[in-house]
PDB file of C-alpha atoms in Angstrom:
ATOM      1  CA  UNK M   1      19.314  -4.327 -20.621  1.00  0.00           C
ATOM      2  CA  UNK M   2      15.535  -3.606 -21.527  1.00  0.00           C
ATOM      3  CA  UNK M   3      14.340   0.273 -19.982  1.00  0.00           C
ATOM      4  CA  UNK M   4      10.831   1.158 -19.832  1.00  0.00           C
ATOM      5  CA  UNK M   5      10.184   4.916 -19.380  1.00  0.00           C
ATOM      6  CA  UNK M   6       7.653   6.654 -17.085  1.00  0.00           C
ATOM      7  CA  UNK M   7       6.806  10.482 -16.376  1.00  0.00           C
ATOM      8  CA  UNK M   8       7.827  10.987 -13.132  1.00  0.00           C
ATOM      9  CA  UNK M   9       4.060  11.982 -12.375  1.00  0.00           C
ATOM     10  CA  UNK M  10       0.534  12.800 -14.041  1.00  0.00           C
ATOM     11  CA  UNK M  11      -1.852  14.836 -12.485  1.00  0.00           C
ATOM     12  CA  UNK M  12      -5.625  14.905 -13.554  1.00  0.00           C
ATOM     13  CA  UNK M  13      -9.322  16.525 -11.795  1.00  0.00           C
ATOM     14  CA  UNK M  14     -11.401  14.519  -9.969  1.00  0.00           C
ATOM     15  CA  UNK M  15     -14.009  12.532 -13.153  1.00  0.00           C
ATOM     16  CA  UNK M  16     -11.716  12.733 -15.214  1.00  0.00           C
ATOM     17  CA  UNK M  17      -9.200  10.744 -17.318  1.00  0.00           C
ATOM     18  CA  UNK M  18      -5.605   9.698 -16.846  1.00  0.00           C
ATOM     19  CA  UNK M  19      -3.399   8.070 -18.818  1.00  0.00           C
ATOM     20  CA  UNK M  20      -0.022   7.024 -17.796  1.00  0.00           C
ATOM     21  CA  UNK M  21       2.542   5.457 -20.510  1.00  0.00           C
ATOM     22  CA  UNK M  22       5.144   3.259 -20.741  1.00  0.00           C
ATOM     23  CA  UNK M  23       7.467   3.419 -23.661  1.00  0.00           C
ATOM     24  CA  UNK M  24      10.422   0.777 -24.400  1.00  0.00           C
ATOM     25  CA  UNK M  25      11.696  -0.687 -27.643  1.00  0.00           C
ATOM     26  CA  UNK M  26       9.094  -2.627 -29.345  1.00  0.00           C
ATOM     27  CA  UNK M  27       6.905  -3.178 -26.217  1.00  0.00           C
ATOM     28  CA  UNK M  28       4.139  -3.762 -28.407  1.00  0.00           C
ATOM     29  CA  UNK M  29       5.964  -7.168 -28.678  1.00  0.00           C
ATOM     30  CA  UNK M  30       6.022  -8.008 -24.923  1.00  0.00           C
ATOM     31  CA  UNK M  31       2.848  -8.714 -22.784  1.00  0.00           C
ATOM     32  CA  UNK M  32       2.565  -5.672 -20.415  1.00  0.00           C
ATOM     33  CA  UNK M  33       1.413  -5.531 -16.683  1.00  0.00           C
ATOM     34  CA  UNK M  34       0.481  -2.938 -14.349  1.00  0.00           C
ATOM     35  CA  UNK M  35       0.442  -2.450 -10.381  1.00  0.00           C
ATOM     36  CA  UNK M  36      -0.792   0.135  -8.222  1.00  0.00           C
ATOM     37  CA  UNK M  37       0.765   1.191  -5.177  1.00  0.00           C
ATOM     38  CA  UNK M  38      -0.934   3.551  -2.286  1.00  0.00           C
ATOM     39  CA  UNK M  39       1.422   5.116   0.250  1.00  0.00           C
ATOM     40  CA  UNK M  40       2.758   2.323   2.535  1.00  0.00           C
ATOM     41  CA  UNK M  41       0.819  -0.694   0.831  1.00  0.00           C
ATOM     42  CA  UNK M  42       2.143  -3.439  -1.177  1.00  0.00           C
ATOM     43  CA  UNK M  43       1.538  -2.875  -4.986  1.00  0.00           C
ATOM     44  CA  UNK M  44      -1.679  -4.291  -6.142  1.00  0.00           C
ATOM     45  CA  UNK M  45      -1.794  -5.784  -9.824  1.00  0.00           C
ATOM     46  CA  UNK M  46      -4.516  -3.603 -11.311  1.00  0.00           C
ATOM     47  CA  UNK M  47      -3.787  -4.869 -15.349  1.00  0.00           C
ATOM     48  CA  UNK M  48      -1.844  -7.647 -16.643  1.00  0.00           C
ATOM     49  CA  UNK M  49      -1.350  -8.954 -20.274  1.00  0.00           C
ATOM     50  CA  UNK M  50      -1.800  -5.562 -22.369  1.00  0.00           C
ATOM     51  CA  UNK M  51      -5.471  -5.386 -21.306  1.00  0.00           C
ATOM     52  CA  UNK M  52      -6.562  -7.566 -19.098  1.00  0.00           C
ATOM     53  CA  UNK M  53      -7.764  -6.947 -15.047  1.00  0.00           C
ATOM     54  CA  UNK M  54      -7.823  -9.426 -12.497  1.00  0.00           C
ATOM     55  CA  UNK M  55     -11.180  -9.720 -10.864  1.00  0.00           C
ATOM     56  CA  UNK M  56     -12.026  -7.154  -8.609  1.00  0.00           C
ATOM     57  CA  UNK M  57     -10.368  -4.374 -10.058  1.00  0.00           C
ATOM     58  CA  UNK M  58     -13.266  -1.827 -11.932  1.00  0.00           C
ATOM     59  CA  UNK M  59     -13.304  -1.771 -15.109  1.00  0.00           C
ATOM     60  CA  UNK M  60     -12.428   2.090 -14.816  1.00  0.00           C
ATOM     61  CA  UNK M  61      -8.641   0.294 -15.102  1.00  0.00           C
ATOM     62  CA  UNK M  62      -8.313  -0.336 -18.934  1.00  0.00           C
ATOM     63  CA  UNK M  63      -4.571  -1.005 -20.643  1.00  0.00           C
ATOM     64  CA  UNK M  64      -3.314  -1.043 -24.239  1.00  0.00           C
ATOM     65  CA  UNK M  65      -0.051  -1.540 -25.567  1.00  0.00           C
ATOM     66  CA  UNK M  66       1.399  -0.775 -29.436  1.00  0.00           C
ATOM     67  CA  UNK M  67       4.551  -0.311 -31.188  1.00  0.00           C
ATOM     68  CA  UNK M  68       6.883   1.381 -28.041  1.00  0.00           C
ATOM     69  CA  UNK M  69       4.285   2.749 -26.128  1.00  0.00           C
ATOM     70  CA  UNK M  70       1.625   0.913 -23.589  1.00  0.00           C
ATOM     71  CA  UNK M  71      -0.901   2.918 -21.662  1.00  0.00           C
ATOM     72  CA  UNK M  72      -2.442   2.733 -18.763  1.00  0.00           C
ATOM     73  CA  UNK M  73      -5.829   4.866 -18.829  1.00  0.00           C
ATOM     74  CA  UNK M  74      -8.034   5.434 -15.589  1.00  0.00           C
ATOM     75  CA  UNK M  75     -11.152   6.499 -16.379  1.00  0.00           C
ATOM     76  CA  UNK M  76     -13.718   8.972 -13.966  1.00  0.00           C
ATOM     77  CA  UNK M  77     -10.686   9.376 -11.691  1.00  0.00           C
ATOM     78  CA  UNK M  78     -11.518   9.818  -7.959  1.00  0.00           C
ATOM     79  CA  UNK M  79      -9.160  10.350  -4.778  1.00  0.00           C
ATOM     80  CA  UNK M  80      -9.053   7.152  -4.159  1.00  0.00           C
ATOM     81  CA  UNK M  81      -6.770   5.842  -7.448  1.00  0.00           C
ATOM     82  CA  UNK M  82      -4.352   8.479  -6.197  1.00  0.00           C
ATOM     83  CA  UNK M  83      -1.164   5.965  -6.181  1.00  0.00           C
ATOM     84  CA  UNK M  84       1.925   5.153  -7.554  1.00  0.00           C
ATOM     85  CA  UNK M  85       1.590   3.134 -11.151  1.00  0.00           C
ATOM     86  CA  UNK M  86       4.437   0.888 -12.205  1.00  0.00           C
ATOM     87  CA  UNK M  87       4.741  -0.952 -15.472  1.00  0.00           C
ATOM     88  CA  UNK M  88       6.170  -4.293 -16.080  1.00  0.00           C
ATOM     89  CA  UNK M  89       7.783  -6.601 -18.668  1.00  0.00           C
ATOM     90  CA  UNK M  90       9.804  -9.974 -18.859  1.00  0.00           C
ATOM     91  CA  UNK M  91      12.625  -9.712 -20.650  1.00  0.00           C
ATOM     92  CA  UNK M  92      13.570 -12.437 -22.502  1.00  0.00           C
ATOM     93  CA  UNK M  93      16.964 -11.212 -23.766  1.00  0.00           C
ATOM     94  CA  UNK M  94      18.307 -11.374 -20.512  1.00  0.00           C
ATOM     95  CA  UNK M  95      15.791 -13.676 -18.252  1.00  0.00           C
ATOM     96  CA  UNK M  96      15.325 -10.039 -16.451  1.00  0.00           C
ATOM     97  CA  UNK M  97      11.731  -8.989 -14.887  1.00  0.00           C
ATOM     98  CA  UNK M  98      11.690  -5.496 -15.489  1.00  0.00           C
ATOM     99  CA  UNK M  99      10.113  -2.065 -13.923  1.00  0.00           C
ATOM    100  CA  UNK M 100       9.505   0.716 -15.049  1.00  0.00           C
ATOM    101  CA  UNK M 101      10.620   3.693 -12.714  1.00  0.00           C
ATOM    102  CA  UNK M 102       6.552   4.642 -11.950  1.00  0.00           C
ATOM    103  CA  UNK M 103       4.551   7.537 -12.278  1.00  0.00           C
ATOM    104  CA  UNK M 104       2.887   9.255  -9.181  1.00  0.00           C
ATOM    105  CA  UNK M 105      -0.683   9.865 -10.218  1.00  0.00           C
ATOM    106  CA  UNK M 106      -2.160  13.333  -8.487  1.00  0.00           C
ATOM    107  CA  UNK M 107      -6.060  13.923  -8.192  1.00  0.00           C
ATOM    108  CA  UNK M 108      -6.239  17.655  -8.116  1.00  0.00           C
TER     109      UNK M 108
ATOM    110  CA  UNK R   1      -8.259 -16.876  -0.189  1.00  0.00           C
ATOM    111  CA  UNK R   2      -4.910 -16.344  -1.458  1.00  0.00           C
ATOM    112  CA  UNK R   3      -3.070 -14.466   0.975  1.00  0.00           C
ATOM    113  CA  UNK R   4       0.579 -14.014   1.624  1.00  0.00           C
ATOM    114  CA  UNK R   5       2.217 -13.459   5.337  1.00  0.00           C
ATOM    115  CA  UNK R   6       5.507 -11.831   5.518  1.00  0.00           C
ATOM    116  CA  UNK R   7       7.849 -11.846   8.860  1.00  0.00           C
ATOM    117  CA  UNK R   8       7.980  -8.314  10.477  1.00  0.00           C
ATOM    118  CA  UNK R   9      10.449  -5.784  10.316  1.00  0.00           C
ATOM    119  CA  UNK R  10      14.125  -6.192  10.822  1.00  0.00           C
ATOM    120  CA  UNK R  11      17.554  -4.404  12.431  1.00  0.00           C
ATOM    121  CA  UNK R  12      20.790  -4.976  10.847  1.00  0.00           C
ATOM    122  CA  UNK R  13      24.270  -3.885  11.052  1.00  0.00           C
ATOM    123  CA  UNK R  14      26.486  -3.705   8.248  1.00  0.00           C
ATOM    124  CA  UNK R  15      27.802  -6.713   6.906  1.00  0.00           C
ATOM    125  CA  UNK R  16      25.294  -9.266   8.469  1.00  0.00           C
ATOM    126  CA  UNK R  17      22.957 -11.442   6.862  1.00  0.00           C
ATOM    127  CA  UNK R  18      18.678 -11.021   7.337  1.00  0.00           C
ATOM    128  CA  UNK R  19      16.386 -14.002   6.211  1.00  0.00           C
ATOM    129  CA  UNK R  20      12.664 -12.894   5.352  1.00  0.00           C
ATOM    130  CA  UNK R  21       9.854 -15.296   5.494  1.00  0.00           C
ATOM    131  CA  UNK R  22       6.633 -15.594   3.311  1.00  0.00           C
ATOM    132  CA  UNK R  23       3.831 -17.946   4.408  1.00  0.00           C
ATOM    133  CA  UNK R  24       1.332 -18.670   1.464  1.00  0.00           C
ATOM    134  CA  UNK R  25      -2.082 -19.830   1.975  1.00  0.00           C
ATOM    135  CA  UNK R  26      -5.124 -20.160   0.176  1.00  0.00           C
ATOM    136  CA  UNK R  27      -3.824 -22.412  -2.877  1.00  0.00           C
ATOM    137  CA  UNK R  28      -1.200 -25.027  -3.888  1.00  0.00           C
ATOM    138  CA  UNK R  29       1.784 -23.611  -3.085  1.00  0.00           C
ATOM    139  CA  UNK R  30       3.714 -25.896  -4.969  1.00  0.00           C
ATOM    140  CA  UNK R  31       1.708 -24.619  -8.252  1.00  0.00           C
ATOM    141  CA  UNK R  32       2.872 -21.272  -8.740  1.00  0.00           C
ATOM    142  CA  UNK R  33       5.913 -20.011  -8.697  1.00  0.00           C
ATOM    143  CA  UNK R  34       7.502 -16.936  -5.719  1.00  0.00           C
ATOM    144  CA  UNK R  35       9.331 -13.422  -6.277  1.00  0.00           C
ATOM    145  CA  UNK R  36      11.276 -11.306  -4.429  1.00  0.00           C
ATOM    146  CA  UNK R  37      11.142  -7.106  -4.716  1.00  0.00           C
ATOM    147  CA  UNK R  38      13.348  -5.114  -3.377  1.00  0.00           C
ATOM    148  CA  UNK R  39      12.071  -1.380  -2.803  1.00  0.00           C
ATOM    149  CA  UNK R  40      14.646   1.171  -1.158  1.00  0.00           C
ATOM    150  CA  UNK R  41      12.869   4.182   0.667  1.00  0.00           C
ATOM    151  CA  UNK R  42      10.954   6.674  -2.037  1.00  0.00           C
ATOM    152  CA  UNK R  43      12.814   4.451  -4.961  1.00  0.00           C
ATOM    153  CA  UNK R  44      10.735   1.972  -7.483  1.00  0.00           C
ATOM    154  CA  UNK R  45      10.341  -1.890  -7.449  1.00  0.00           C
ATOM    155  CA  UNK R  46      13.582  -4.120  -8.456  1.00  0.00           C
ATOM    156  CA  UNK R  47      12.951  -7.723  -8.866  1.00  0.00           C
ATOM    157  CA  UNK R  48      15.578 -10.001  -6.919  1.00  0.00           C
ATOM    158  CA  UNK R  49      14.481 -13.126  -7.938  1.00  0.00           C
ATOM    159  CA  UNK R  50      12.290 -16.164  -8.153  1.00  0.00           C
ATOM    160  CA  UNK R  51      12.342 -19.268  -6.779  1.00  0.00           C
ATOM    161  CA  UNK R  52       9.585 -22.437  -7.760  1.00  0.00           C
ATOM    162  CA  UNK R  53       8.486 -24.331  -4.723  1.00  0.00           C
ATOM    163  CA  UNK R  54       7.762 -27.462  -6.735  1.00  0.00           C
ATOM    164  CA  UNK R  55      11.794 -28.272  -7.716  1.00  0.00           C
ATOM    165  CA  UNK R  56      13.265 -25.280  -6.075  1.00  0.00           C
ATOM    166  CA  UNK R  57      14.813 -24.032  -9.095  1.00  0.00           C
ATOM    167  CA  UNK R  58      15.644 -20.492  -8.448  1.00  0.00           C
ATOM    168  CA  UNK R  59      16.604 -17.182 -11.161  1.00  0.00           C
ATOM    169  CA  UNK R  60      18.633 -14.644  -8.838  1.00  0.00           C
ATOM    170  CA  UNK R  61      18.531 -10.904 -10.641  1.00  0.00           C
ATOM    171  CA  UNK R  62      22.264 -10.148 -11.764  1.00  0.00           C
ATOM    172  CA  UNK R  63      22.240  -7.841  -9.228  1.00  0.00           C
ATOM    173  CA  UNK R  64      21.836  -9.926  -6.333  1.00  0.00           C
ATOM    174  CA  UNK R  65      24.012 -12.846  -7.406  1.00  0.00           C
ATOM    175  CA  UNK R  66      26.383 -14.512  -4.940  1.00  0.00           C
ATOM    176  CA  UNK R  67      24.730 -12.359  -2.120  1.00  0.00           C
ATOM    177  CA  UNK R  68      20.871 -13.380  -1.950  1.00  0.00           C
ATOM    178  CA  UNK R  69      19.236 -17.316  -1.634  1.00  0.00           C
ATOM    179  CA  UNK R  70      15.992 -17.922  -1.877  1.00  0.00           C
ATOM    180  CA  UNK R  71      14.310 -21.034  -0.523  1.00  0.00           C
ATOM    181  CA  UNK R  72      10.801 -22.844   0.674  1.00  0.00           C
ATOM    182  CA  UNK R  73       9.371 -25.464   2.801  1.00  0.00           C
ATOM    183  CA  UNK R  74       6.507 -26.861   1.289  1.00  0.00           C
ATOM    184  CA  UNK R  75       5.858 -28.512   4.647  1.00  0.00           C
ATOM    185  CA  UNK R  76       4.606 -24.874   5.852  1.00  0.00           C
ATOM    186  CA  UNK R  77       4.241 -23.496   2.447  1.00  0.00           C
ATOM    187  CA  UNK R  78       6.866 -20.911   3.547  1.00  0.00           C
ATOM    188  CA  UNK R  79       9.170 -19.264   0.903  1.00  0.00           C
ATOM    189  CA  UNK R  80      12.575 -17.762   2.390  1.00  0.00           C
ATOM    190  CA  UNK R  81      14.759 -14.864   0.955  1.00  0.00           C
ATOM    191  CA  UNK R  82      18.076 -14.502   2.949  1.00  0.00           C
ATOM    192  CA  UNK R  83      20.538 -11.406   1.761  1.00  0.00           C
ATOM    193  CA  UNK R  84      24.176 -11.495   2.845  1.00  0.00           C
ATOM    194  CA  UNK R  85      26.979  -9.122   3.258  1.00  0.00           C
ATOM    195  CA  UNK R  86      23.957  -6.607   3.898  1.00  0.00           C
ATOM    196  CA  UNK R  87      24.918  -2.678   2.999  1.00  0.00           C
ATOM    197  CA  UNK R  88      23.540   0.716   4.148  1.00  0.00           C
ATOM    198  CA  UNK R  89      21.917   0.630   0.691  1.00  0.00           C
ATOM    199  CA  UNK R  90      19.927  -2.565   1.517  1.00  0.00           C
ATOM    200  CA  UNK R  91      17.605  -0.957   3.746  1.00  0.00           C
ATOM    201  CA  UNK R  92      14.335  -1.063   1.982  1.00  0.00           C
ATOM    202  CA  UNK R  93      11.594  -2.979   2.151  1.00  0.00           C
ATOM    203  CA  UNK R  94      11.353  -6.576   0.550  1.00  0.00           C
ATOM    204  CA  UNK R  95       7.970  -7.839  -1.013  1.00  0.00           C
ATOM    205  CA  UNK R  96       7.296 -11.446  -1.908  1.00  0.00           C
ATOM    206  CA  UNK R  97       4.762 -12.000  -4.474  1.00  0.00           C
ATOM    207  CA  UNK R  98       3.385 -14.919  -6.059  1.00  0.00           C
ATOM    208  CA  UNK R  99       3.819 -15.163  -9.879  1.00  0.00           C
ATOM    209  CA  UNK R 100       0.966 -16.932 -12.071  1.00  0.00           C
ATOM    210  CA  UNK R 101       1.567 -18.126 -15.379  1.00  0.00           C
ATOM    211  CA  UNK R 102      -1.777 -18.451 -17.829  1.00  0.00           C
ATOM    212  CA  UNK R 103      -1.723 -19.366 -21.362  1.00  0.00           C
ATOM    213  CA  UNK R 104      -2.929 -16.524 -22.183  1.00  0.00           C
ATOM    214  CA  UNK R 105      -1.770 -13.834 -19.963  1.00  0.00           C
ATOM    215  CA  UNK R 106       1.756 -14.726 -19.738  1.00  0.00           C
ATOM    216  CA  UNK R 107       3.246 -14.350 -16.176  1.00  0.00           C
ATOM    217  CA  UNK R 108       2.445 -12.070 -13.914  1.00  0.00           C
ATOM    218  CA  UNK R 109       2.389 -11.026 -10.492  1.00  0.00           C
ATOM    219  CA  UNK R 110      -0.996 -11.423  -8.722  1.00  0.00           C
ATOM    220  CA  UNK R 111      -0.752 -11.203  -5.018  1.00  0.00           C
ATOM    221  CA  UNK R 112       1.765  -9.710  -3.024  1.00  0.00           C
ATOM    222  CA  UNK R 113       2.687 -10.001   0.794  1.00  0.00           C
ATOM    223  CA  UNK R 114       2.543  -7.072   2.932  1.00  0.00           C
ATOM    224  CA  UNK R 115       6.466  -6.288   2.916  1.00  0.00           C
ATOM    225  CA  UNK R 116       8.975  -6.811   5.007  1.00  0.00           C
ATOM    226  CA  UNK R 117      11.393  -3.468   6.314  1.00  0.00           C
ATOM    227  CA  UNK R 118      14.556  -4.153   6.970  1.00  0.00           C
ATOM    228  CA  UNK R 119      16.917  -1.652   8.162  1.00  0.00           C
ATOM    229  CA  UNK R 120      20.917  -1.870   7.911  1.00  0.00           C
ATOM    230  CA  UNK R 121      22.893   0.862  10.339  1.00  0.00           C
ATOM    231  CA  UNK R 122      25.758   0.957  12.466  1.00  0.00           C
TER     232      UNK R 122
END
């Protein structure tokens, strides 16, 4: 079955920037999504499709996604994006929505 | 606006059976398709399933087969997810979410309910 990878966490200062991968074989193939999940709240999709961000979401939230790796990068980071970040792929091989295992983001 | 309504938290020994309810509002309901996530206490999101409320065709995870079913009523435009044969390892909380499908974006998962926690102990 398909694996995506995540560090376990990612810790940044407040204004600045994080970035939180994703790797899996060939994800650059596969259309990639991310949610965000605060302590005791649903997840909230924050990018979907590589790149793209549902309305609402600030444009601080910006995703790419080549060869094995996709990124997730948060720019001007405040307390507020503190959260846990999940990645996200359908896997075709074996009809199989797939997580990856998240990464708890820190603001120092 | 969209919004999705889960039923509240449950109790359940081992071995029974818990159904969770989802009532949609704010769009068709029989347009977009609904998904089940399962997320066991500090652990990540599984997927469990999906079921469209147009035909009712369902996709159960491999890891739920013979044990989960997942149904609406496009009456109420209420989606259902029941989980038998329930194990101390079940106890998590369950998320519904709806899943949108774009030309361009592919599928994806754009609103969520609030979860559902449902607790199996002796």
């Amino acid at each position: 079955s398909y694996v995506l990878t995540q560090p376990p966490s990612v810790s940044v200062a407040p204004g600045k920037t994080a970035k939180i991968t994703c790797g899996g074989d060939n994800i650059g193939t596969k259309r990639v999504h991310w949610y965000q999940q605060r302590p005791g709240q649903a997840p909230v999709l924050v990018v979907y499709a590589d790149s793209d961000r549902p309305s609402g979401i600030p444009d601080r939230f910006s995703g790419s996604n080549s060869a094995h790796t996709a990124t997730l990068t948060i720019s001007r980071v405040d307390a507020g994006d503190e959260a846990d970040f999940y990645c996200q792929v359908w896997d075709s091989d074996s009809d199989y929505w797939v997580f990856g295992g998240g990464t708890k983001l820190t603001v120092l | 606006q969209v919004q999705l309504v889960q039923s509240g938290a449950e109790v359940r020994k081992p071995g029974a059976s818990v159904k969770v309810s989802c009532k949609a509002s704010g769009y068709s309901f029989l347009n977009y398709g609904i998904i089940w996530v399962r997320q066991a206490p500090g652990q990540g999101l599984e997927w469990m399933g999906w079921i469209s409320p147009y035909n009712e065709n369902t996709d159960y995870a491999q890891n739920f087969q013979g044990r989960v079913t997942m149904t609406t009523d496009a009456s109420t435009s209420t989606a259902y997810m029941e989980l038998r044969s329930l194990r101390s390892d079940d106890t998590a909380v369950f998320y519904c979410a709806r899943e949108s499908d774009d030309v361009s974006g592919g599928k994806y998962f754009d609103y969520w309910g609030q979860g559902t926690l449902v607790t199996v102990s002796s």
